[in-house]
mmCIF file of C-alpha atoms in Angstrom:
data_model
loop_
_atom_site.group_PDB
_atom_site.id
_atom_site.type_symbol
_atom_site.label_atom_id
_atom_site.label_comp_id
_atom_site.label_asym_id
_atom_site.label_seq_id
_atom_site.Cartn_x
_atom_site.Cartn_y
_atom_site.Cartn_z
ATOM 1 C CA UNK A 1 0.000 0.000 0.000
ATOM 2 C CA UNK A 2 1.434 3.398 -1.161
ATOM 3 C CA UNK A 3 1.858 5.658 1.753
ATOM 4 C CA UNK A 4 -0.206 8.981 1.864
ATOM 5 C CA UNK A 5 0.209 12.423 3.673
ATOM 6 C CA UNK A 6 -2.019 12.522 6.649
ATOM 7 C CA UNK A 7 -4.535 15.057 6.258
ATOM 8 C CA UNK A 8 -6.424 16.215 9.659
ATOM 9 C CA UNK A 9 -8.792 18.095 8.187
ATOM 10 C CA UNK A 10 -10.535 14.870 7.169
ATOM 11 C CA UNK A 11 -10.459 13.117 9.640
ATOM 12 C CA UNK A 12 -12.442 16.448 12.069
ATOM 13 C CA UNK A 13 -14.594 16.389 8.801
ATOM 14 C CA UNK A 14 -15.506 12.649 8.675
ATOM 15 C CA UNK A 15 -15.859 12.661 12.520
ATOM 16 C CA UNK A 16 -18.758 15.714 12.868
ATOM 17 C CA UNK A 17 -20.436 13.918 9.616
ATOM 18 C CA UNK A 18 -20.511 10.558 11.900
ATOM 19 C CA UNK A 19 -21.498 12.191 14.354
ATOM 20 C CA UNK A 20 -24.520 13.511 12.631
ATOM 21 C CA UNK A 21 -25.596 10.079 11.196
ATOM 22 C CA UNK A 22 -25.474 9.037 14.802
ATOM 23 C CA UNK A 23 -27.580 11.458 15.773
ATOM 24 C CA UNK A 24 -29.963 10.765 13.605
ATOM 25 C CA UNK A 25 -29.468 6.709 13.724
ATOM 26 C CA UNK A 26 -30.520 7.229 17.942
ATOM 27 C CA UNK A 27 -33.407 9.312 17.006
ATOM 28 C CA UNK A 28 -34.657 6.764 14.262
ATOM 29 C CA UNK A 29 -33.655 3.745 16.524
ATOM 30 C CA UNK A 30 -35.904 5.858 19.084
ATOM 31 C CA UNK A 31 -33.145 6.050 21.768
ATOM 32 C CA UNK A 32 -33.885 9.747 21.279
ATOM 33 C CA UNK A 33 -35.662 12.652 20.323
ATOM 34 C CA UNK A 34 -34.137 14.994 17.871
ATOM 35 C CA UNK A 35 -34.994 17.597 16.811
ATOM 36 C CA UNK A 36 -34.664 18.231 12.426
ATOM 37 C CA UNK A 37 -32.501 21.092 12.675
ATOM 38 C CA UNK A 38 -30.199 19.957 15.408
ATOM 39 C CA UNK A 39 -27.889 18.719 13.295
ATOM 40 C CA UNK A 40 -27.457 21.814 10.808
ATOM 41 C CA UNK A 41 -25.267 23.562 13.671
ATOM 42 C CA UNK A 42 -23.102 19.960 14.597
ATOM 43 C CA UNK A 43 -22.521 19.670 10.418
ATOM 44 C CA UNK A 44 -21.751 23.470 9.315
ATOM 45 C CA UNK A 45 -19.847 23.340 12.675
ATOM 46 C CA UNK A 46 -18.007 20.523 11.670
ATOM 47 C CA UNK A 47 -16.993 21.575 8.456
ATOM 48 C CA UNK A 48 -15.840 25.292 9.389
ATOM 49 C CA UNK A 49 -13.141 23.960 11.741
ATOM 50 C CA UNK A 50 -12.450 21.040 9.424
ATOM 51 C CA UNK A 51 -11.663 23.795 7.361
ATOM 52 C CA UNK A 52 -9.431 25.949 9.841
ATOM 53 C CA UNK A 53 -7.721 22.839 10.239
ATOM 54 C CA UNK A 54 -7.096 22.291 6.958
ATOM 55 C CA UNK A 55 -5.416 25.601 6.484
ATOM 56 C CA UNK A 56 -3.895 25.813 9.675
ATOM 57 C CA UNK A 57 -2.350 22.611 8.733
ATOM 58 C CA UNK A 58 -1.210 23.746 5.366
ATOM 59 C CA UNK A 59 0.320 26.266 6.615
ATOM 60 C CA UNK A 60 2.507 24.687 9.170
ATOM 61 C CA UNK A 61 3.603 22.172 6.070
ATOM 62 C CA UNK A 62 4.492 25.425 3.609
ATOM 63 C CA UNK A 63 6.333 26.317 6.689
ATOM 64 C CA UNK A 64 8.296 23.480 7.589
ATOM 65 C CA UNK A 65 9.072 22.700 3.899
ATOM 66 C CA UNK A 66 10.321 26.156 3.421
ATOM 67 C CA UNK A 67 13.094 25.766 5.908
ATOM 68 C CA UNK A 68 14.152 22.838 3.889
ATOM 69 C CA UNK A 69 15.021 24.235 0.630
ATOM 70 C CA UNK A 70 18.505 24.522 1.150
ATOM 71 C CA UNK A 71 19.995 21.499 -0.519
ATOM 72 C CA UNK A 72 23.220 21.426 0.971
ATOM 73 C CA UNK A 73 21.526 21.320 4.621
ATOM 74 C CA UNK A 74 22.613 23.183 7.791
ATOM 75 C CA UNK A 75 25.961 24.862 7.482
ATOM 76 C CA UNK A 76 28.129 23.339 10.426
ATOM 77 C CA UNK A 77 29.049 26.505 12.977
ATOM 78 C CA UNK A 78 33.098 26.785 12.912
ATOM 79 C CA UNK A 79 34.435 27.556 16.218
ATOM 80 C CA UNK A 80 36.862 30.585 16.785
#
């Protein structure tokens, strides 16, 4: 299996959108009431910091890669 950058952002998405099916799984099973609209707010939720994640995330991987551009790598420090 070909290995694959982890990507958080997903994973915060895919865990409100499960969350919302089991909302609505406990109020069809009738473990619950729910309301319809409850889970409007627990999806856009979800997906607005999925998406902060997602940037904040590609921005601390623009970041690290930028301090790796220099091929040679770290200069070492001669002492005096």
């Amino acid at each position: 299996m070909l290995r694959h950058e982890f990507q958080p952002g997903k994973l915060v998405a895919g865990f409100f959108l499960i969350l919302a099916g089991v909302i609505y799984a406990g109020d069809a099973g009738g473990t619950w009431e729910t309301p319809w609209f409850v889970v409007i707010p627990v999806v856009t939720g979800g997906l607005c910091l999925a998406g902060a994640v997602g940037v904040l995330t590609r921005a601390i991987r623009r970041r690290r890669a930028v301090g790796r551009t220099n091929p040679a790598g770290p200069q070492p420090v001669e002492p005096h």
